[in-house]
Each structure stands twice: as structure tokens, then as C-alpha cells.
Amino acid sequence: MIFDDYWPGSTETCIWKNVIGMLTEAASVREASPVYIEPNELQASGKGLSEYEKSINFPLPWPGGWWRLGDIVKLEIESTLSTIKTASLLKNDILKFRNDICRREVEKGKSQPPYYYVAPAQQVDQSELIALVELMKEQGINTFRLTADYTLSGINLKSGDIVYPLAQPFRAFLKEVMEKQEFPVRHYSPGGEIIRPYDVTSWSLPLHRGLESHEIKIRDETFEAKLKPVTGIYYPLKQGYKLPAVFPASSNGSFKAAFIAMQNGMIVDRLTSEIKIDGKVYGKGSFIIQGNNNDLLNSIVKESLTEPGLVRDPGKIPVTNVKMPRIALVETYFSDMDAGWTRYLFDSYKLPYTILHPDEFEKTDLTASFDVVIFPSTAKALLLNGKPGTETSPSMSNYHPDYQKGMGKKGLEKLMIFVNNGGKVISWGQSTDLFTGILEFTIGETKEEFMLPFTNIADQARKEGLNVPGSLVRLQLKSDHPLTWGMPAETNVFYRGNPLFNTTIPRFDMDRRVIGAFPEKEILVSGYCEKEEKLSEKPAMIRIKKGKGDLILYSFSPQFRASTQATYKLLFNALFPIPDE
């Protein structure tokens, strides 16, 4: 067994819902072409299979030979038919088994803490609360609203707050996605090497979404009597909103509202000072949308899940106008997962973009075509050379040569000219390595060589014991900055230990500002991290000026698998022009 029950992804959460679940995988072939495997090439690795030998959990080792796509299909068919046959023969036993577990989970929820999770109705990001409620209902979680103010476990709860009692059949799932994750440290042998996770170790929905949530460890039947089931679609917003309208910068939905409005020809501005309307404060970066189509506005409100305020005299409010940025989203031909998730995010937020492959840089007039070029997390070797592996040790690919082309030296040079002339690059994760080391470009007869004022020290930190497989960590942000508009002073980010930035004193026409950095201590929030002190006070989000342009670099993933809603705004803010500092 490779995956354990710590990670819910291996069975798509079904074992948390009292359903027997199994994940089957098979060794791949060359896309669809057969491969021949010699016996000495068969190896074992990882937990569950320490050596390639017959054992109690490996009763029939494959001897080697030809391995075909048909063998993979046959394996999956046999696994499926075996499951169906077992379910048929043991139908009553399996159904009773599941029913018994459901009953047991309900009783646990009445006798073992925690007893409730409460998400206050008043959140910094209203759109994410609405999305969470609908997601949990979709997952079969019984959801309730508090009908009156109530104090429980020293917490003053308000009427309208969302309550999840744990006395329900899917208690295990509810608890798993609402609490913070603490990876259980186990060893291969007593006192021996730790069985370390290699993938995601955090998935707490409130923490990832930036929502306030209370875990209540005291049961109160009087409190339970004040709960009312949430039925139908949870949509606490009103109708009849009018233009001009202001959408708070603190809501992810406000960015969706702005993107939709711009695509429909409406005027969109951002506040450069906070204002108060009807007792509510709208911070810097909040969007003011103007036009004469109130029906469109109400459609935007419904789509964005964000309630706007009415602006009575927009001419007296300090704003800066914003336009839809022309975005190039860089995507390689190599199963570019992170680029795919970025496309999904942009599509969900109605944000238009153009796919730009690395081999197209050399022939593309970047300045004439785009305002922003975005590099999701992709290996430098793939971007630069079109080869998997590393820049110094590329590996071979089975792809057609037409799909093994990188941007090359000339493409990278054109990108840096784009920046120098006023363009913007946004990059995170592995792709930030593209901008390390000596860079150059030639304009006319003038050749310029330079190094941007940052380095990646992740390799050294890893050698010294840093291990962050995929965890939620604390990030302290620079307040009152256009890149952090709508964000709290501290947030949680999804981080995998590489890159790890250091900045350097800039030279010539360059500058740098640290926008976000890890705190001094107590860095881990949810998941697993070894030697977290290696992250202490290190930069994690940097703005670099080069010539007239900008590079916005993140060591973390601001949109990891579309599941880190708390940091979407750090990406969306970067799409708009940033004044000089």
C-alpha cells in the first residue's frame, strides 16, 4: 500500500463517508506504445514495498517482459469486475456494515468532542462562505443556521451563523475538512527513519479559504434547539441593487464582478483611499462599477456572491481607473498541471487570457500583444529547453520534436526586453528559477547583462533538513500596498519548500521590495514541516523592478489546485498596474 488513510485524495473522500474505497494504479507504458522490462530493472520503493520480492502484500510479483497498454486496461477491468462480484456476493453484509458505521458516527458526534463547527455569517470574504456552504451541502453534509444569538464555550455566536453538528453520518469527513491537519509522525522502524509524506498534507477548508471557524468541544442541547436546517440554495444576498456600486476588495467575488463588468463595457475603478458607506468601511482597492444597467449589476451580484454598496456621489471619491489586462498564460506541452489549474481559476472568474507556448516567444511581439505574462509553476528546463529533467541534466521525452521546443535564449531575451519596456511578469514556484542567474538582452548595438536581485537557496536549506511536502504556512504581508489590497496583515499560503528566496541589494535600473515574508517562528499552520526555522523571516513574495517593468515572484502557489482561495487576491492584484514606490 502506497497511500494511507491520512490523505483523503486517494479514494476521493469516500472512505470518510463510510464507503469502501480503493485506488488502483499501474506502471505506464510509452504513452500507448509497449515497453520491454528486464528482470533486473524491476524495483521497489517507498512505504508498503521495501523490496521487489514475494510477500504477504505482494503475492504475485510480475516477472518482467513486455508491458502493454492492454495489460493496464486488463488490470483495471479485473479489479473492477472483482469489486462488482464481491459487492454482489456480500451485498447485505456491505450495506449493513455501512449502515452500522453511519449509526456509530452519529453516536460519536453526540458523545465525543468536537460537537460542532461554526462558521460566522459575517466573514471578511462573504463569497467564500457562500461557496463553502454550497460545497458542504453538495458533499452530503447536514448544514444548519443559528436562529438566535447564543453564547457557547465562551464564544458569542450570532443569528445566521452556519453550524455543522458532528452528530451526522459523514462525521469523519466533516471533521477532516474543517479541522487543521497534523501529520502523524511514524517511523519505518523504532527510532528509525520517519515515513515522510511526499504530497499535499493540508486541506482544511476554512484555513485554505481564509474563513473564520470555531471548533466547539461542549455539547449543548439548548443550542441545538435553536438550529434550523439550510435547505435549497444558500444565498443570503438581496436583490434590487443599483449602480454605481462598490464591491469590497476583501472579497474574491469582487474581482469576478470587476472582470465581468469590464467585459461588458462598464466603467471600473479602484479606491485609492478607504471610504464608509451606510456604516460599512470599504478599503483601498475596492471596486466601483458604474453604468446604467441595473439588471446586469444584479446578475453580476448573483454570479460573484458578493453584496455591493450604493455609491451616491462617485465623482468625489479618490479612485484609479482599471482596464482588463491582456494576459499571456504560459503553458508547455508536457501535461502542464499547474497551468491547467490556473486556466480553470481564470475561467471560473471570467478572466480572459491567451495561451502562449514557450517556443512562441521568439516570434511574438510581446509588448504589442500583452500587458502581463504569467508563468505557473513549471521546471526551468521545460520552459527554456523544452526538455524534462533539470537545466543541467535534461532527460529524453517520447514527444514529437515539434513539442519539445523551449523559449531558448532568444525567447528569454525577448521576454526581458518586454519587462524592460514596461511589461509585467508574474511567476511562482519552479518557474521563478527562469529568472535567476545571469540574464541578458540586446537592443540595437547595446548588450546588457544583469542579475535580478534575488536568489533561490532551497537546495541548501533542503540539505540542512528543510522538508515541506505541501503544507499551509503563515505569511506576513506588507500592509497598505496595491499588491496586498483586500488582504489581512497575515495570511496562510500553500508552500512546498522550493523555491526559497533571498533578496540582494539591487544595481543599475533595478529595485526590489519584499511584499510578503515568513514570520520568525511558529510558521507551520496545517500539515507537515521539518526544520521550519530555515524559513524564518525569508521573503516569499517579491516585487522586482527592471527598467520600466515589473516581475512579481511568489515562492508559494497563490492558486494551488484552485484550493487556496485565501491567496487568490495576491494573484489578482498583481494583474493590475502598480504605482512606483
XYZ file of C-alpha atoms in Angstrom:
581
model
C 0.000 0.000 0.000
C 1.481 3.340 -1.076
C -1.242 5.725 0.091
C -2.532 5.670 3.656
C -5.705 6.966 5.233
C -4.125 10.276 6.237
C -4.674 11.699 2.755
C -8.327 11.776 1.564
C -7.435 12.243 -2.100
C -6.535 8.616 -2.818
C -10.172 7.493 -2.599
C -11.861 10.801 -3.465
C -13.084 11.114 0.177
C -15.367 8.049 0.020
C -13.744 6.257 2.968
C -14.571 9.350 5.044
C -18.194 8.739 4.054
C -18.330 5.135 5.227
C -17.873 3.643 1.762
C -15.226 1.032 0.974
C -12.753 2.671 -1.378
C -9.649 1.551 -3.252
C -7.233 3.312 -5.562
C -5.630 1.199 -8.279
C -2.705 2.371 -10.364
C -0.412 0.676 -12.850
C 3.029 1.320 -14.288
C 2.791 3.310 -17.505
C 3.999 2.435 -20.975
C 5.479 4.823 -23.579
C 2.229 6.747 -23.950
C 0.428 3.877 -25.759
C 3.488 2.011 -27.081
C 4.656 -1.230 -25.388
C 7.817 -1.353 -23.293
C 10.059 -4.333 -22.584
C 11.286 -4.622 -18.984
C 14.273 -6.756 -17.997
C 14.001 -8.508 -14.591
C 16.918 -6.513 -13.146
C 15.064 -3.279 -13.923
C 12.188 -4.111 -11.585
C 12.499 -2.132 -8.377
C 10.526 -1.320 -5.250
C 10.466 1.944 -3.381
C 8.527 3.778 -0.719
C 6.339 2.612 2.094
C 4.471 -0.657 1.732
C 7.002 -2.360 -0.559
C 10.585 -2.306 0.659
C 11.895 -4.856 -1.866
C 10.696 -6.434 -5.087
C 10.073 -9.882 -3.616
C 7.061 -12.095 -2.951
C 5.419 -11.086 0.316
C 2.070 -11.082 2.113
C 1.035 -7.829 0.423
C 2.774 -8.671 -2.861
C 1.816 -12.310 -3.543
C 2.454 -12.427 -7.299
C 5.386 -10.242 -8.431
C 5.407 -9.506 -12.151
C 8.471 -11.245 -13.696
C 9.198 -8.672 -16.391
C 8.877 -8.847 -20.175
C 6.533 -6.932 -22.459
C 4.218 -4.427 -20.764
C 1.440 -3.048 -22.935
C -1.437 -0.606 -22.722
C -3.699 -3.644 -22.958
C -2.157 -5.033 -19.756
C -3.060 -1.831 -17.917
C -6.625 -1.967 -19.228
C -6.880 -5.656 -18.303
C -5.682 -4.931 -14.770
C -8.306 -2.215 -14.310
C -11.074 -4.381 -15.779
C -10.180 -7.297 -13.500
C -10.074 -5.002 -10.465
C -13.474 -3.551 -11.353
C -15.097 -6.931 -12.020
C -13.648 -8.297 -8.786
C -15.148 -5.376 -6.871
C -18.532 -5.868 -8.544
C -18.501 -9.608 -7.819
C -17.561 -9.071 -4.177
C -20.309 -6.461 -3.797
C -22.816 -8.842 -5.370
C -21.900 -11.790 -3.141
C -21.719 -9.727 0.046
C -24.360 -7.099 -0.709
C -26.267 -7.364 2.569
C -23.102 -7.537 4.657
C -21.629 -4.474 2.966
C -24.824 -2.430 3.301
C -25.193 -3.401 6.955
C -21.528 -2.597 7.525
C -22.006 0.887 6.086
C -25.236 1.460 7.976
C -23.584 0.395 11.230
C -20.723 2.830 10.645
C -23.193 5.644 9.915
C -25.005 4.949 13.186
C -21.712 4.819 15.058
C -20.601 8.149 13.596
C -23.852 9.814 14.662
C -23.378 8.491 18.206
C -19.761 9.676 18.216
C -20.986 13.141 17.354
C -23.194 13.084 20.450
C -20.597 11.707 22.856
C -17.117 12.765 21.645
C -15.772 16.280 21.056
C -15.755 18.255 18.926
C -19.529 18.594 18.737
C -19.944 21.499 16.307
C -18.098 23.611 13.791
C -19.460 27.133 13.466
C -18.700 29.492 10.576
C -19.827 33.045 11.427
C -22.170 34.589 8.872
C -20.134 37.807 8.970
C -16.875 36.988 7.214
C -14.171 39.108 5.638
C -14.910 37.304 2.358
C -18.639 36.714 2.060
C -18.329 34.965 -1.303
C -16.141 32.215 0.143
C -18.593 31.474 2.967
C -21.434 31.058 0.473
C -19.229 28.811 -1.673
C -18.238 26.726 1.374
C -21.853 26.190 2.444
C -22.871 25.038 -1.023
C -19.814 22.776 -1.293
C -20.556 21.076 2.026
C -24.194 20.544 1.099
C -23.062 19.072 -2.215
C -20.907 16.640 -0.216
C -23.898 15.435 1.808
C -23.167 17.372 5.000
C -26.184 18.375 7.093
C -25.999 22.152 7.383
C -27.828 24.426 9.831
C -28.346 28.122 10.597
C -28.442 29.557 14.102
C -31.814 31.284 14.616
C -30.843 33.447 17.617
C -27.742 34.913 19.239
C -26.147 32.448 21.634
C -23.002 32.201 23.753
C -21.350 28.804 23.659
C -17.952 27.798 25.027
C -17.223 31.469 25.685
C -17.866 32.436 22.046
C -20.619 34.906 21.168
C -22.386 33.360 18.210
C -24.830 35.364 16.109
C -28.149 34.603 14.479
C -27.483 33.445 10.920
C -24.169 31.753 11.710
C -23.623 28.448 9.904
C -23.456 25.408 12.187
C -22.232 21.904 11.389
C -23.139 19.418 14.155
C -20.872 16.383 14.136
C -23.727 14.053 15.064
C -24.257 13.034 11.447
C -23.353 10.057 9.236
C -20.447 11.803 7.470
C -18.875 12.967 10.726
C -15.386 11.762 9.754
C -15.440 13.729 6.502
C -16.810 16.845 8.188
C -14.132 16.765 10.872
C -11.376 16.076 8.347
C -12.092 19.082 6.138
C -12.924 21.558 8.930
C -10.006 20.966 11.315
C -6.355 21.773 10.768
C -4.134 18.855 9.726
C -1.383 17.445 11.937
C 0.640 14.791 10.148
C 1.173 11.723 12.373
C 4.904 11.076 12.669
C 5.665 7.372 12.183
C 8.928 5.504 11.569
C 9.900 2.614 9.281
C 11.435 1.004 12.371
C 11.566 2.011 16.053
C 13.752 5.100 16.258
C 14.493 4.846 12.543
C 13.758 6.983 9.513
C 10.484 8.931 9.517
C 7.847 7.847 6.999
C 7.608 11.249 5.355
C 4.735 12.457 3.192
C 5.632 13.439 -0.347
C 2.498 15.303 -1.404
C -0.226 17.519 0.000
C -0.590 17.468 3.796
C -3.149 20.240 4.320
C -6.736 20.615 3.092
C -8.611 22.432 5.864
C -11.383 24.272 4.026
C -11.696 27.219 6.449
C -7.931 27.743 6.585
C -7.453 27.430 2.825
C -10.382 29.757 2.133
C -9.432 32.363 4.706
C -12.628 31.870 6.707
C -13.174 32.181 10.439
C -14.388 28.938 12.011
C -14.946 27.798 15.594
C -14.469 24.253 16.860
C -16.853 23.718 19.788
C -15.981 20.957 22.263
C -19.008 21.321 24.565
C -22.382 19.820 23.707
C -25.452 21.989 24.392
C -28.954 20.698 23.617
C -30.459 24.158 24.149
C -28.136 25.422 21.433
C -29.194 22.559 19.153
C -32.844 23.565 19.592
C -32.010 26.930 18.014
C -30.707 25.389 14.785
C -32.661 25.375 11.545
C -31.689 23.230 8.529
C -30.374 25.037 5.460
C -32.465 23.758 2.572
C -32.274 24.712 -1.071
C -29.540 27.017 -2.347
C -27.833 29.056 0.354
C -27.964 32.621 -0.951
C -28.260 35.241 1.809
C -27.938 38.221 -0.564
C -30.775 40.531 -1.553
C -31.971 41.751 -4.947
C -32.568 45.210 -6.356
C -29.028 46.614 -6.153
C -28.362 49.828 -8.061
C -25.435 51.469 -9.840
C -22.952 52.969 -9.132
C -21.942 50.136 -6.806
C -18.872 49.433 -4.685
C -17.588 45.885 -4.166
C -15.200 45.247 -1.226
C -11.578 44.409 -2.059
C -11.646 41.776 0.697
C -13.950 39.528 -1.346
C -12.704 37.230 -4.098
C -16.112 37.671 -5.676
C -15.445 41.388 -6.134
C -12.694 40.562 -8.611
C -15.093 38.355 -10.547
C -17.613 41.208 -10.509
C -14.977 43.604 -11.858
C -13.856 41.215 -14.605
C -17.449 40.621 -15.755
C -18.220 44.348 -15.646
C -15.155 45.239 -17.729
C -16.049 42.634 -20.334
C -19.499 44.208 -20.585
C -18.158 47.710 -21.164
C -18.887 49.104 -17.715
C -16.578 51.636 -16.059
C -14.491 50.053 -13.294
C -12.345 51.988 -10.812
C -10.453 51.037 -7.653
C -10.455 53.038 -4.450
C -7.128 54.633 -3.540
C -8.408 55.558 -0.056
C -10.906 53.799 2.171
C -14.466 55.120 2.365
C -17.505 54.465 4.546
C -20.961 53.883 3.079
C -24.007 53.220 5.267
C -21.731 52.388 8.187
C -19.606 49.885 6.254
C -15.934 50.540 5.511
C -14.645 49.765 2.015
C -10.869 49.512 1.954
C -8.322 50.508 -0.640
C -8.625 48.500 -3.823
C -12.398 48.080 -3.574
C -14.061 48.241 -6.982
C -16.531 50.933 -8.025
C -18.622 49.854 -11.001
C -20.557 52.448 -12.985
C -23.101 52.134 -15.763
C -26.820 52.295 -16.364
C -27.801 48.618 -16.474
C -29.049 47.633 -13.012
C -30.268 44.281 -14.329
C -26.700 43.455 -15.357
C -25.486 44.589 -11.935
C -27.853 42.207 -10.158
C -26.743 39.405 -12.460
C -23.135 40.217 -11.519
C -24.025 40.159 -7.808
C -25.567 36.709 -8.195
C -22.539 35.441 -10.104
C -19.964 36.947 -7.741
C -21.760 36.037 -4.474
C -20.768 39.453 -3.142
C -23.027 42.216 -1.841
C -22.175 45.730 -3.091
C -22.861 49.091 -1.536
C -24.570 52.016 -3.272
C -22.243 54.895 -4.222
C -24.228 58.137 -4.146
C -21.553 60.577 -5.353
C -18.775 58.717 -7.206
C -17.188 61.918 -8.507
C -15.919 62.839 -5.034
C -14.256 59.509 -4.291
C -10.476 59.029 -4.881
C -10.072 56.246 -7.447
C -7.834 54.918 -10.183
C -9.361 53.533 -13.355
C -8.591 49.926 -14.321
C -8.866 48.110 -17.623
C -8.955 44.418 -18.443
C -5.317 43.280 -18.580
C -4.120 41.493 -21.709
C -2.819 38.243 -20.242
C -0.479 35.653 -21.726
C -0.604 32.391 -19.776
C 2.487 30.285 -20.449
C 1.819 26.579 -20.887
C 4.192 23.856 -22.045
C 3.199 20.727 -23.960
C 4.191 18.430 -21.068
C 0.995 17.717 -19.105
C 1.261 21.155 -17.539
C -0.870 20.588 -14.445
C -0.321 23.924 -12.722
C -1.077 25.842 -15.899
C -4.266 23.805 -16.219
C -5.375 24.751 -12.704
C -4.584 28.392 -13.488
C -6.753 28.208 -16.596
C -9.545 26.699 -14.503
C -9.261 29.537 -11.989
C -9.287 32.237 -14.655
C -12.217 30.614 -16.460
C -14.131 30.441 -13.175
C -13.529 34.149 -12.568
C -14.412 35.144 -16.152
C -10.882 36.385 -16.771
C -9.772 36.196 -20.439
C -6.254 35.079 -21.364
C -4.197 33.809 -24.291
C -2.196 30.580 -24.106
C 1.430 31.188 -25.047
C 3.755 28.218 -25.534
C 7.482 28.640 -24.793
C 8.502 28.128 -28.428
C 6.234 31.022 -29.484
C 8.123 33.704 -27.536
C 10.758 34.308 -30.190
C 8.209 35.184 -32.890
C 5.684 37.037 -30.695
C 5.631 40.805 -30.245
C 5.021 40.630 -26.505
C 4.817 44.382 -25.933
C 2.202 44.878 -28.646
C 0.142 41.864 -27.596
C 0.220 41.651 -23.793
C 0.376 43.606 -20.559
C 1.121 40.607 -18.342
C 2.923 37.289 -18.945
C 2.136 34.621 -16.332
C 4.367 31.642 -15.612
C 2.656 28.975 -13.462
C 4.945 26.570 -11.622
C 6.921 24.730 -14.323
C 10.502 23.455 -14.396
C 13.049 25.859 -15.878
C 14.389 23.175 -18.233
C 10.949 22.680 -19.786
C 10.441 26.397 -20.283
C 13.905 27.141 -21.599
C 14.907 23.978 -23.489
C 11.654 22.061 -23.948
C 13.166 19.064 -22.160
C 12.057 17.392 -18.928
C 14.541 16.967 -16.113
C 16.757 19.834 -14.994
C 18.611 22.502 -16.919
C 21.948 20.751 -16.350
C 20.589 17.192 -16.640
C 17.727 17.140 -19.155
C 16.058 13.799 -19.818
C 14.654 12.378 -23.034
C 10.996 12.568 -23.977
C 8.781 10.456 -26.221
C 7.096 13.572 -27.609
C 7.386 14.600 -31.255
C 10.257 17.092 -31.754
C 7.741 19.854 -32.572
C 6.534 19.645 -28.966
C 9.995 19.612 -27.389
C 10.853 23.223 -28.030
C 11.505 25.743 -25.297
C 11.741 29.506 -25.424
C 15.507 29.286 -25.867
C 17.984 32.074 -25.313
C 16.295 34.358 -27.864
C 12.841 33.839 -26.394
C 14.073 34.624 -22.887
C 15.846 37.692 -24.236
C 12.596 38.923 -25.819
C 10.810 38.374 -22.516
C 13.342 40.515 -20.650
C 13.061 43.258 -23.284
C 9.283 43.126 -22.701
C 9.889 43.701 -18.989
C 12.479 46.404 -19.587
C 9.998 48.284 -21.791
C 7.270 48.281 -19.144
C 5.725 44.814 -19.274
C 4.947 42.676 -16.258
C 5.888 39.071 -15.478
C 4.090 37.065 -12.785
C 5.780 33.815 -11.764
C 5.563 31.337 -8.914
C 7.036 28.049 -7.794
C 9.529 26.298 -10.065
C 9.223 28.802 -12.900
C 10.867 31.546 -10.816
C 14.192 29.769 -11.443
C 13.920 31.061 -15.012
C 14.835 34.500 -13.680
C 17.861 33.513 -11.589
C 21.475 33.728 -12.718
C 22.870 35.947 -15.471
C 20.262 37.324 -17.876
C 20.849 39.417 -20.967
C 19.287 41.202 -23.893
C 20.452 43.328 -26.804
C 18.742 46.492 -28.026
C 20.322 47.915 -31.162
C 24.055 47.614 -30.660
C 23.829 47.679 -26.881
C 24.061 44.406 -24.988
C 23.092 44.338 -21.323
C 23.924 41.585 -18.837
C 22.433 41.620 -15.363
C 21.256 39.539 -12.419
C 17.918 40.243 -10.798
C 18.227 40.996 -7.055
C 17.071 37.645 -5.687
C 18.340 34.072 -5.340
C 16.849 30.638 -4.665
C 18.514 28.985 -1.648
C 16.148 25.984 -1.456
C 18.825 23.390 -2.284
C 20.994 24.465 0.626
C 18.018 24.554 3.005
C 16.989 21.056 1.880
C 20.495 19.748 2.603
C 20.151 21.257 6.066
C 16.907 19.354 6.683
C 14.070 21.550 5.385
C 11.143 19.384 4.296
C 7.818 20.955 3.288
C 5.958 18.465 1.053
C 2.870 20.647 0.658
C 1.662 22.486 3.742
C -0.107 25.608 4.895
C 2.258 28.136 6.465
C 1.979 31.663 7.820
C 2.864 34.668 5.690
C 3.174 38.249 6.912
C 2.235 40.829 4.302
C 3.260 44.401 3.642
C 0.215 46.449 4.591
C -1.314 49.234 2.512
C 0.289 48.072 -0.733
C -1.554 47.675 -4.068
C -0.399 44.043 -4.247
C -1.997 43.298 -0.857
C -5.204 45.328 -1.156
C -8.066 43.407 0.405
C -5.726 41.120 2.353
C -5.202 40.892 6.131
C -1.783 41.660 7.626
C -1.177 37.908 7.915
C -2.492 35.048 5.816
C -1.879 31.344 5.188
C -0.170 30.185 1.993
C 0.346 26.760 0.419
C 4.065 26.054 0.194
C 6.267 23.134 -0.936
C 9.741 24.181 0.216
C 11.092 25.247 -3.180
C 11.890 27.946 -4.123
C 13.180 29.673 -1.007
C 14.034 33.289 -1.715
C 16.722 35.652 -0.541
C 16.902 39.181 -1.899
C 20.107 41.064 -2.695
C 20.998 44.743 -2.949
C 19.974 45.832 -6.474
C 22.175 47.523 -9.060
C 21.663 49.770 -12.072
C 17.990 50.193 -13.104
C 16.662 47.518 -10.730
C 14.944 47.564 -7.372
C 13.135 45.080 -5.132
C 10.544 45.121 -2.377
C 9.549 42.219 -0.146
C 5.743 42.110 -0.200
C 5.363 39.011 1.969
C 7.700 37.061 4.258
C 7.507 34.075 6.569
C 7.375 35.003 10.284
C 10.253 34.403 12.676
C 8.725 31.315 14.321
C 5.553 29.209 14.597
C 5.417 29.108 10.810
C 3.510 25.855 10.182
C -0.282 26.181 10.319
C -1.522 22.879 8.907
C 0.260 19.815 7.542
C 3.907 18.803 7.920
C 7.204 20.668 8.065
C 10.692 19.737 9.239
C 13.258 22.386 10.157
C 10.797 25.222 9.736
C 13.394 27.576 11.212
C 15.059 27.531 7.781
C 12.087 29.585 6.566
C 12.360 32.148 9.351
C 11.814 35.697 8.022
C 12.621 34.649 4.452
C 10.906 36.554 1.614
C 8.059 34.677 -0.065
C 6.569 37.339 -2.354
C 8.785 39.887 -4.094
C 8.220 42.787 -6.439
C 11.257 43.375 -8.656
C 11.639 46.455 -10.838
C 13.706 46.148 -14.028
C 13.801 49.129 -16.352
C 10.199 50.286 -16.758
C 8.679 46.894 -15.932
C 7.921 44.544 -13.062
C 8.382 40.946 -12.017
C 6.091 39.650 -9.264
C 7.551 36.442 -7.818
C 5.961 34.033 -5.336
C 7.746 31.152 -3.636
C 4.314 29.693 -2.777
C 1.380 28.750 -5.004
C -1.229 31.540 -4.852
C -3.804 29.309 -6.589
C -2.730 25.744 -5.735
C -5.158 23.385 -7.490
C -7.842 26.074 -7.165
C -7.976 25.275 -3.433
C -6.176 28.219 -1.803
C -8.871 30.851 -2.064
C -7.300 32.872 0.769
C -4.460 33.935 -1.546
C -6.269 34.439 -4.866
C -6.240 38.202 -4.270
C -2.432 38.230 -4.185
C -2.533 36.971 -7.776
C -5.469 39.080 -8.962
C -3.996 42.312 -7.548
C -0.788 41.667 -9.476
C -2.689 41.761 -12.775
C -3.318 45.497 -12.438
C -0.794 48.363 -12.777
C 1.298 49.077 -9.670
C 2.457 52.625 -8.912
C 6.152 53.226 -8.283
C 7.322 53.114 -4.663
